[in-house]
Amino acid sequence: MEKISRTKVVDVLRRTDFGATVNVKGWVRTRRGSKQVNFIALNDGSTIHNVQIVVDLETFDEEMLKQITTGACLSVNGILTESPGAGQNAEIQATEIQVLGTCDNTYPLQKKGHSLEFLREVAHLRPRTNTFGAVFRISHHMSMAIHQFFHERGFFNFHTPLITASDCEGAGQMFQVTTLNLYDLKKDENGSILYDDDFFGRQTSLTVSGQLEGELAATALGAIYTFGPTFRAENSNTPRHLAEFWMVEPEVAFNEIGENMDLAEDFIKYCVQWALDHCMDDITFLNNMFDKGLIERLQGVLKDSFVRLTYTEGIRILEEAVAGGRAFEFPVYWGADLASEHERYLVEEHFKRPVILTDYPKEIKSFYMKQNEDGKTVRAMDVLFPKIGEIIGGSEREADYNKLMTRIQEMNIPMKDMWWYLDTRKFGTCPHSGFGMGFERLLLFVTGMSNIRDVIPFPRTPRNAEF
Ligand code: 4AD
Ligand code: MG
């Protein structure tokens, strides 16, 4: 076969130099045609679109032609030709075909229209489908948008550790990291495990958030963001929870809660605008396949400013709804943690746009949040989105050493683990704020997929760590 340098499908479809000789490589999506001519739809992942290969059967070897089955990998040389078919510019009139990899009929992606549930069972192959190709290309573009947004604003990307000895959210939902022999654990007279011989000489876990180390960086570099994996051993089997997910956490010195809200709103709008600017082919596909309201919803959040509302006000609206006959699965009262159904009621039914809820009861929020003068609430903020519920959680941080200490003691957080964090409040403390956005929650919103297992390549959820 003549050696011609490869053109990606995304590029070949844009070319108009008809008559040129080109090479494309990719996987067969479909093959159809008559006894004389076959049409192969070839995809190489560079775009949702396939390039059509036109094969004049009598000029090719019969044994080779038999190997061109769904899923087979081909290298094709041919003449770039203006396509008579609607919806495509260019096709390729094949002159030489090499089968790089055959694919027999045990290939699980034979026909179109598999359910998303089935595709989760073949997560190793699902990136080859139109749907998951689209989702993972969008995922890449969202990573780029995130780095670009913060870089443009002078934030520094800061790497925080994944193995840690502290529990940022204080919720005790951590996966332990150990090299101890689980079949032969040494214990003291009270039955507690002795960690002296463990790798780090102490009990360690996978981090639930990079925030605490992010605060150290913000009170030195001014404005930083982390973007990395986080882990939560919470036993929630919902369409919005993963045990391993990626989180983006900006942290800014001197920002108060209002500026933190501005940053969160600008940030999400920037990401959504970026998706509309860079991923329209894939978004259009997902809009047509799964979620006819997707494009409209994306444009919708860009239009208006987000509603800003206190938790107390939010509860009042929900209580009024209940009084008016609206049924919820979980009870509504001041002090209750909001369920996703409550968040979505506020966003989708009451205000019909995104809501930033602030000033939550201190009992349902983390120890580090700035305490309000009322003694009951803290300067927390959750950004609530249509179809998703909470997409961002953040707060202004408690900058006062004594108030922070009191809260840590009230909540029984092990003090000796926290000395380095408390140093930020001891040495030149300052007002500062930040938030965390779950990357896969953003992807849920931008792709319109309804289960978080379908926006991450290899989901980790309770009782599931395949692939
Ligand atoms: O609200 P969370 O727990 O806040 C924090 O971790 C803070 N330390 C963030 C900060 O202020 N720097 O989590 C933040 C976000 C949530 O709003 C949600 O989008 C996402 O992380 N998230 C999850 N995403 C997928 N699966 C889970 N189990 C998630 N838990 C939280
Ligand atoms: Mg939260």
Tab-separated table of N, CA, C and O and ligand atoms in Angstrom, residues 168-169 208-212 230 232 234 236 240-251 365-366 368-369 382-383 390-395 397 434-442 452, ligand 1:
chain	number	residue	atom	x	y	z
A	168	CYS	N	-11.161	16.983	55.233
A	168	CYS	CA	-11.558	18.373	54.974
A	168	CYS	C	-13.017	18.626	55.300
A	168	CYS	O	-13.363	19.592	55.957
A	169	GLU	N	-13.894	17.752	54.839
A	169	GLU	CA	-15.322	18.010	55.043
A	169	GLU	C	-15.804	17.482	56.390
A	169	GLU	O	-16.960	17.664	56.753
A	208	VAL	N	-10.889	14.065	50.231
A	208	VAL	CA	-12.248	14.386	49.787
A	208	VAL	C	-12.298	15.771	49.149
A	208	VAL	O	-13.301	16.142	48.538
A	209	SER	N	-11.210	16.544	49.275
A	209	SER	CA	-11.186	17.911	48.764
A	209	SER	C	-9.792	18.478	48.938
A	209	SER	O	-9.109	18.171	49.920
A	210	GLY	N	-9.367	19.309	48.004
A	210	GLY	CA	-8.055	19.942	48.113
A	210	GLY	C	-8.111	21.296	48.809
A	210	GLY	O	-7.119	22.026	48.843
A	211	GLN	N	-9.272	21.617	49.367
A	211	GLN	CA	-9.489	22.978	49.865
A	211	GLN	C	-8.502	23.429	50.944
A	211	GLN	O	-7.994	24.555	50.892
A	212	LEU	N	-8.240	22.575	51.946
A	212	LEU	CA	-7.429	23.045	53.072
A	212	LEU	C	-6.039	23.451	52.602
A	212	LEU	O	-5.534	24.516	52.967
A	230	THR	N	-10.940	13.613	43.496
A	230	THR	CA	-11.311	13.549	44.911
A	230	THR	C	-12.125	12.276	45.113
A	230	THR	O	-12.690	11.747	44.160
A	232	ARG	N	-14.859	9.967	47.662
A	232	ARG	CA	-15.804	9.957	48.780
A	232	ARG	C	-16.420	8.580	48.945
A	232	ARG	O	-17.050	8.060	48.024
A	234	GLU	N	-18.993	7.714	50.368
A	234	GLU	CA	-20.381	7.819	50.830
A	234	GLU	C	-21.197	6.799	50.053
A	234	GLU	O	-21.018	6.622	48.857
A	236	SER	N	-23.853	6.578	48.487
A	236	SER	CA	-25.018	7.139	47.789
A	236	SER	C	-25.079	6.608	46.377
A	236	SER	O	-24.214	6.901	45.565
A	240	ARG	N	-26.245	11.313	40.607
A	240	ARG	CA	-25.385	12.490	40.719
A	240	ARG	C	-24.144	12.272	41.577
A	240	ARG	O	-23.354	13.191	41.755
A	241	HIS	N	-23.948	11.072	42.129
A	241	HIS	CA	-22.813	10.836	43.017
A	241	HIS	C	-21.848	9.792	42.470
A	241	HIS	O	-22.259	8.734	42.008
A	242	LEU	N	-20.572	10.101	42.576
A	242	LEU	CA	-19.514	9.151	42.253
A	242	LEU	C	-18.626	9.004	43.482
A	242	LEU	O	-18.529	9.929	44.293
A	243	ALA	N	-17.955	7.852	43.613
A	243	ALA	CA	-17.010	7.679	44.710
A	243	ALA	C	-15.658	8.301	44.343
A	243	ALA	O	-14.867	8.652	45.211
A	244	GLU	N	-15.409	8.439	43.037
A	244	GLU	CA	-14.198	9.111	42.548
A	244	GLU	C	-14.648	10.132	41.519
A	244	GLU	O	-15.276	9.764	40.521
A	245	PHE	N	-14.406	11.398	41.798
A	245	PHE	CA	-14.788	12.434	40.831
A	245	PHE	C	-13.725	13.514	40.822
A	245	PHE	O	-12.832	13.527	41.664
A	246	TRP	N	-13.802	14.383	39.836
A	246	TRP	CA	-12.824	15.468	39.720
A	246	TRP	C	-13.461	16.756	40.211
A	246	TRP	O	-14.631	17.032	39.925
A	247	MET	N	-12.678	17.522	40.950
A	247	MET	CA	-13.213	18.773	41.478
A	247	MET	C	-12.293	19.933	41.119
A	247	MET	O	-11.080	19.797	41.103
A	248	VAL	N	-12.920	21.067	40.823
A	248	VAL	CA	-12.209	22.315	40.563
A	248	VAL	C	-12.431	23.201	41.778
A	248	VAL	O	-13.577	23.453	42.143
A	249	GLU	N	-11.358	23.628	42.422
A	249	GLU	CA	-11.517	24.435	43.639
A	249	GLU	C	-10.673	25.705	43.592
A	249	GLU	O	-9.489	25.684	43.911
A	250	PRO	N	-11.291	26.836	43.227
A	250	PRO	CA	-10.587	28.104	43.342
A	250	PRO	C	-10.625	28.603	44.785
A	250	PRO	O	-11.570	28.295	45.524
A	251	GLU	N	-9.592	29.323	45.180
A	251	GLU	CA	-9.534	29.904	46.525
A	251	GLU	C	-8.848	31.265	46.383
A	251	GLU	O	-7.799	31.358	45.751
A	365	LYS	N	-23.274	22.451	57.803
A	365	LYS	CA	-22.130	22.815	56.958
A	365	LYS	C	-20.807	22.561	57.670
A	365	LYS	O	-20.786	22.277	58.873
A	366	SER	N	-19.701	22.699	56.936
A	366	SER	CA	-18.385	22.318	57.454
A	366	SER	C	-17.824	23.341	58.441
A	366	SER	O	-18.248	24.493	58.480
A	368	TYR	N	-15.114	25.009	58.640
A	368	TYR	CA	-14.249	26.131	58.233
A	368	TYR	C	-15.029	27.350	57.740
A	368	TYR	O	-14.444	28.339	57.334
A	369	MET	N	-16.348	27.295	57.720
A	369	MET	CA	-17.106	28.387	57.108
A	369	MET	C	-17.252	29.574	58.068
A	369	MET	O	-17.414	29.398	59.277
A	382	ASP	N	-24.298	27.679	47.947
A	382	ASP	CA	-24.439	26.566	47.011
A	382	ASP	C	-25.055	27.111	45.731
A	382	ASP	O	-26.040	27.848	45.796
A	383	VAL	N	-24.472	26.767	44.594
A	383	VAL	CA	-25.070	27.157	43.320
A	383	VAL	C	-25.945	25.997	42.843
A	383	VAL	O	-25.472	24.860	42.718
A	390	GLU	N	-27.372	20.846	43.186
A	390	GLU	CA	-26.104	21.498	43.563
A	390	GLU	C	-24.997	21.207	42.551
A	390	GLU	O	-24.623	20.065	42.339
A	391	ILE	N	-24.467	22.268	41.960
A	391	ILE	CA	-23.342	22.086	41.029
A	391	ILE	C	-22.061	22.639	41.650
A	391	ILE	O	-20.959	22.192	41.331
A	392	ILE	N	-22.222	23.617	42.558
A	392	ILE	CA	-21.084	24.221	43.255
A	392	ILE	C	-21.418	24.341	44.729
A	392	ILE	O	-22.553	24.655	45.092
A	393	GLY	N	-20.408	24.070	45.598
A	393	GLY	CA	-20.544	24.351	47.023
A	393	GLY	C	-19.339	25.152	47.466
A	393	GLY	O	-18.214	24.819	47.106
A	394	GLY	N	-19.557	26.203	48.233
A	394	GLY	CA	-18.417	27.000	48.675
A	394	GLY	C	-18.773	27.873	49.859
A	394	GLY	O	-19.854	27.742	50.430
A	395	SER	N	-17.851	28.770	50.211
A	395	SER	CA	-18.112	29.663	51.344
A	395	SER	C	-17.022	30.719	51.461
A	395	SER	O	-15.950	30.593	50.875
A	397	ARG	N	-14.421	31.828	54.266
A	397	ARG	CA	-13.831	31.001	55.312
A	397	ARG	C	-13.753	31.778	56.621
A	397	ARG	O	-13.590	33.000	56.614
A	434	GLY	N	-13.737	30.627	48.714
A	434	GLY	CA	-13.521	29.694	47.602
A	434	GLY	C	-14.724	28.802	47.431
A	434	GLY	O	-15.701	28.890	48.174
A	435	PHE	N	-14.628	27.956	46.430
A	435	PHE	CA	-15.719	27.003	46.204
A	435	PHE	C	-15.205	25.782	45.460
A	435	PHE	O	-14.062	25.785	44.969
A	436	GLY	N	-16.035	24.763	45.403
A	436	GLY	CA	-15.690	23.564	44.641
A	436	GLY	C	-16.788	23.259	43.642
A	436	GLY	O	-17.968	23.314	43.973
A	437	MET	N	-16.376	22.985	42.412
A	437	MET	CA	-17.353	22.547	41.416
A	437	MET	C	-17.022	21.119	41.002
A	437	MET	O	-15.882	20.818	40.625
A	438	GLY	N	-17.991	20.241	41.094
A	438	GLY	CA	-17.797	18.872	40.630
A	438	GLY	C	-17.751	18.877	39.113
A	438	GLY	O	-18.693	19.289	38.452
A	439	PHE	N	-16.604	18.410	38.567
A	439	PHE	CA	-16.412	18.455	37.110
A	439	PHE	C	-17.488	17.639	36.386
A	439	PHE	O	-18.038	18.071	35.367
A	440	GLU	N	-17.811	16.469	36.929
A	440	GLU	CA	-18.813	15.619	36.254
A	440	GLU	C	-20.217	16.200	36.370
A	440	GLU	O	-21.069	15.935	35.522
A	441	ARG	N	-20.471	16.997	37.420
A	441	ARG	CA	-21.779	17.670	37.505
A	441	ARG	C	-21.875	18.713	36.384
A	441	ARG	O	-22.923	18.886	35.776
A	442	LEU	N	-20.772	19.426	36.126
A	442	LEU	CA	-20.765	20.367	35.003
A	442	LEU	C	-21.019	19.625	33.694
A	442	LEU	O	-21.807	20.059	32.847
A	452	ILE	N	-24.655	10.388	36.071
A	452	ILE	CA	-23.249	10.794	36.180
A	452	ILE	C	-22.305	9.666	35.749
A	452	ILE	O	-21.167	9.917	35.342
B	1	4AD	O1	-20.055	20.728	48.506
B	1	4AD	P1	-18.770	19.981	48.553
B	1	4AD	O2	-18.696	18.788	49.437
B	1	4AD	O3	-17.680	21.056	48.980
B	1	4AD	C1	-16.359	20.841	49.206
B	1	4AD	O4	-15.790	19.792	49.080
B	1	4AD	C2	-15.596	22.087	49.521
B	1	4AD	N1	-14.311	21.708	50.127
B	1	4AD	C3	-15.409	22.902	48.273
B	1	4AD	C4	-14.709	24.207	48.512
B	1	4AD	O5	-15.289	25.101	49.109
B	1	4AD	N2	-13.468	24.351	48.050
B	1	4AD	O6	-18.355	19.526	47.093
B	1	4AD	C5	-18.205	20.495	46.068
B	1	4AD	C6	-18.862	20.039	44.786
B	1	4AD	C7	-20.363	19.830	44.895
B	1	4AD	O7	-21.055	21.032	44.746
B	1	4AD	C8	-20.606	18.878	43.724
B	1	4AD	O8	-20.641	19.577	42.499
B	1	4AD	C9	-19.360	18.028	43.738
B	1	4AD	O9	-18.347	18.771	44.388
B	1	4AD	N3	-19.539	16.752	44.450
B	1	4AD	C10	-19.682	15.559	43.852
B	1	4AD	N4	-19.711	15.210	42.545
B	1	4AD	C11	-19.857	13.897	42.246
B	1	4AD	N5	-19.965	12.931	43.178
B	1	4AD	C12	-19.940	13.228	44.507
B	1	4AD	N6	-20.031	12.242	45.406
B	1	4AD	C13	-19.792	14.593	44.881
B	1	4AD	N7	-19.729	15.234	46.072
B	1	4AD	C14	-19.571	16.530	45.788
